[in-house]
């Protein structure tokens, strides 16, 4: 029997950057849990519109873009 796991609270729509000087991205929805307890989150690159998957733990460490 599969147990539904509630997705984490994600700051959808917030603009962040990959590290202090990296490209900016917009936070999207939680996509799926990983085996190690982390989650993959959809992010959209601000400059290109490209969508990618990014670990929630990394997203939480990234600064808000200004």
Short mmCIF file of N, CA and C in Angstrom, two decimals:
data_model
loop_
_atom_site.label_atom_id
_atom_site.label_comp_id
_atom_site.label_asym_id
_atom_site.label_seq_id
_atom_site.Cartn_x
_atom_site.Cartn_y
_atom_site.Cartn_z
N UNK A 1 0.84 -1.18 0.00
CA UNK A 1 0.00 0.00 0.00
C UNK A 1 0.89 1.25 0.00
N UNK A 2 0.60 2.15 -0.92
CA UNK A 2 1.39 3.37 -1.02
C UNK A 2 0.76 4.46 -0.16
N UNK A 3 1.60 5.14 0.61
CA UNK A 3 1.13 6.21 1.48
C UNK A 3 1.38 7.55 0.78
N UNK A 4 0.36 8.37 0.71
CA UNK A 4 0.51 9.69 0.09
C UNK A 4 1.34 10.57 1.03
N UNK A 5 2.33 11.22 0.47
CA UNK A 5 3.19 12.11 1.24
C UNK A 5 2.80 13.54 0.88
N UNK A 6 2.47 14.33 1.88
CA UNK A 6 2.10 15.72 1.63
C UNK A 6 3.32 16.49 1.15
N UNK A 7 3.16 17.27 0.08
CA UNK A 7 4.30 18.06 -0.39
C UNK A 7 4.68 19.14 0.62
N UNK A 8 5.94 19.53 0.61
CA UNK A 8 6.40 20.56 1.56
C UNK A 8 5.87 21.93 1.17
N UNK A 9 5.94 22.85 2.09
CA UNK A 9 5.59 24.24 1.81
C UNK A 9 6.71 24.84 0.97
N UNK A 10 6.34 25.36 -0.18
CA UNK A 10 7.33 25.90 -1.12
C UNK A 10 6.94 27.35 -1.43
N UNK A 11 7.92 28.28 -1.45
CA UNK A 11 7.59 29.69 -1.73
C UNK A 11 7.35 29.93 -3.23
N UNK A 12 6.23 29.40 -3.74
CA UNK A 12 5.93 29.49 -5.17
C UNK A 12 5.88 30.95 -5.61
N UNK A 13 6.55 31.23 -6.73
CA UNK A 13 6.55 32.57 -7.29
C UNK A 13 7.69 33.44 -6.81
N UNK A 14 8.40 33.00 -5.78
CA UNK A 14 9.53 33.78 -5.26
C UNK A 14 10.69 33.69 -6.26
N UNK A 15 11.41 34.80 -6.42
CA UNK A 15 12.59 34.82 -7.30
C UNK A 15 13.83 34.65 -6.42
N UNK A 16 14.62 33.63 -6.75
CA UNK A 16 15.85 33.36 -6.01
C UNK A 16 16.99 33.25 -7.01
N UNK A 17 18.22 33.12 -6.51
CA UNK A 17 19.35 32.92 -7.41
C UNK A 17 20.17 31.72 -6.93
N UNK A 18 20.83 31.07 -7.88
CA UNK A 18 21.69 29.94 -7.55
C UNK A 18 22.94 30.48 -6.87
N UNK A 19 22.95 30.47 -5.55
CA UNK A 19 24.07 31.04 -4.82
C UNK A 19 24.02 32.55 -4.90
N UNK A 20 25.01 33.24 -4.31
CA UNK A 20 24.96 34.70 -4.26
C UNK A 20 25.10 35.40 -5.60
N UNK A 21 25.71 34.75 -6.60
CA UNK A 21 25.96 35.42 -7.88
C UNK A 21 25.42 34.67 -9.08
N UNK A 22 24.67 33.60 -8.85
CA UNK A 22 24.18 32.76 -9.94
C UNK A 22 22.97 33.34 -10.64
N UNK A 23 22.52 32.66 -11.70
CA UNK A 23 21.33 33.12 -12.43
C UNK A 23 20.08 33.06 -11.56
N UNK A 24 19.12 33.91 -11.90
CA UNK A 24 17.88 33.98 -11.14
C UNK A 24 16.89 32.92 -11.64
N UNK A 25 16.07 32.44 -10.71
CA UNK A 25 15.02 31.49 -11.07
C UNK A 25 13.77 31.77 -10.24
N UNK A 26 12.62 31.36 -10.80
CA UNK A 26 11.34 31.49 -10.10
C UNK A 26 10.96 30.12 -9.56
N UNK A 27 10.59 30.09 -8.29
CA UNK A 27 10.23 28.84 -7.63
C UNK A 27 8.85 28.40 -8.09
N UNK A 28 8.74 27.12 -8.45
CA UNK A 28 7.47 26.54 -8.88
C UNK A 28 6.95 25.54 -7.86
N UNK A 29 6.16 24.60 -8.34
CA UNK A 29 5.51 23.61 -7.49
C UNK A 29 6.46 22.47 -7.09
N UNK A 30 6.14 21.83 -5.96
CA UNK A 30 6.83 20.60 -5.58
C UNK A 30 6.42 19.51 -6.57
N UNK A 31 7.38 18.77 -7.09
CA UNK A 31 7.10 17.76 -8.11
C UNK A 31 6.98 16.36 -7.53
N UNK A 32 8.03 15.90 -6.85
CA UNK A 32 7.99 14.54 -6.31
C UNK A 32 9.05 14.38 -5.22
N UNK A 33 8.78 13.47 -4.27
CA UNK A 33 9.77 13.21 -3.21
C UNK A 33 10.91 12.35 -3.74
N UNK A 34 12.05 12.47 -3.10
CA UNK A 34 13.22 11.64 -3.41
C UNK A 34 13.40 10.61 -2.31
N UNK A 35 14.16 9.58 -2.59
CA UNK A 35 14.37 8.50 -1.62
C UNK A 35 15.06 8.96 -0.34
N UNK A 36 15.83 10.05 -0.43
CA UNK A 36 16.56 10.52 0.75
C UNK A 36 15.74 11.50 1.60
N UNK A 37 14.45 11.69 1.25
CA UNK A 37 13.59 12.57 2.03
C UNK A 37 13.50 13.98 1.47
N UNK A 38 14.36 14.30 0.52
CA UNK A 38 14.32 15.62 -0.11
C UNK A 38 13.18 15.63 -1.15
N UNK A 39 12.91 16.78 -1.74
CA UNK A 39 11.90 16.92 -2.79
C UNK A 39 12.51 17.59 -4.00
N UNK A 40 12.00 17.24 -5.18
CA UNK A 40 12.36 17.96 -6.40
C UNK A 40 11.29 19.03 -6.63
N UNK A 41 11.76 20.24 -6.91
CA UNK A 41 10.90 21.40 -7.10
C UNK A 41 11.09 21.90 -8.53
N UNK A 42 10.00 22.28 -9.19
CA UNK A 42 10.13 22.87 -10.52
C UNK A 42 10.58 24.32 -10.38
N UNK A 43 11.60 24.70 -11.12
CA UNK A 43 12.05 26.09 -11.16
C UNK A 43 12.09 26.54 -12.62
N UNK A 44 11.87 27.83 -12.83
CA UNK A 44 11.91 28.42 -14.17
C UNK A 44 12.98 29.49 -14.20
N UNK A 45 13.92 29.35 -15.13
CA UNK A 45 14.99 30.34 -15.26
C UNK A 45 14.38 31.66 -15.71
N UNK A 46 14.69 32.75 -15.01
CA UNK A 46 14.10 34.05 -15.31
C UNK A 46 14.51 34.54 -16.70
N UNK A 47 15.78 34.39 -17.05
CA UNK A 47 16.28 34.95 -18.32
C UNK A 47 15.83 34.17 -19.54
N UNK A 48 15.70 32.84 -19.42
CA UNK A 48 15.43 32.02 -20.60
C UNK A 48 14.04 31.40 -20.62
N UNK A 49 13.38 31.32 -19.47
CA UNK A 49 12.08 30.66 -19.40
C UNK A 49 12.20 29.14 -19.33
N UNK A 50 13.43 28.63 -19.35
CA UNK A 50 13.67 27.18 -19.28
C UNK A 50 13.23 26.65 -17.93
N UNK A 51 12.57 25.50 -17.94
CA UNK A 51 12.14 24.86 -16.70
C UNK A 51 13.12 23.75 -16.34
N UNK A 52 13.34 23.58 -15.05
CA UNK A 52 14.25 22.54 -14.57
C UNK A 52 13.75 22.03 -13.22
N UNK A 53 14.34 20.93 -12.78
CA UNK A 53 14.04 20.40 -11.46
C UNK A 53 15.23 20.70 -10.55
N UNK A 54 14.93 21.05 -9.29
CA UNK A 54 15.97 21.48 -8.36
C UNK A 54 15.62 20.96 -6.98
N UNK A 55 16.60 20.51 -6.24
CA UNK A 55 16.36 19.97 -4.89
C UNK A 55 15.89 21.06 -3.94
N UNK A 56 14.90 20.74 -3.12
CA UNK A 56 14.38 21.68 -2.14
C UNK A 56 15.45 22.12 -1.15
N UNK A 57 16.32 21.20 -0.73
CA UNK A 57 17.36 21.58 0.24
C UNK A 57 18.30 22.64 -0.35
N UNK A 58 18.59 22.55 -1.64
CA UNK A 58 19.44 23.56 -2.28
C UNK A 58 18.68 24.87 -2.42
N UNK A 59 17.40 24.78 -2.80
CA UNK A 59 16.56 25.96 -2.95
C UNK A 59 16.50 26.74 -1.65
N UNK A 60 16.36 26.04 -0.54
CA UNK A 60 16.26 26.70 0.77
C UNK A 60 17.54 27.44 1.14
N UNK A 61 18.69 26.97 0.61
CA UNK A 61 19.97 27.61 0.91
C UNK A 61 20.25 28.82 0.02
N UNK A 62 19.51 28.93 -1.10
CA UNK A 62 19.77 30.02 -2.04
C UNK A 62 19.16 31.33 -1.56
N UNK A 63 19.84 32.46 -1.86
CA UNK A 63 19.30 33.76 -1.44
C UNK A 63 18.19 34.24 -2.35
N UNK A 64 17.35 35.12 -1.81
CA UNK A 64 16.35 35.79 -2.65
C UNK A 64 17.09 36.74 -3.59
N UNK A 65 16.63 36.80 -4.84
CA UNK A 65 17.27 37.68 -5.82
C UNK A 65 16.75 39.11 -5.64
N UNK A 66 17.61 40.06 -5.93
CA UNK A 66 17.23 41.48 -5.80
C UNK A 66 17.34 42.17 -7.14
#
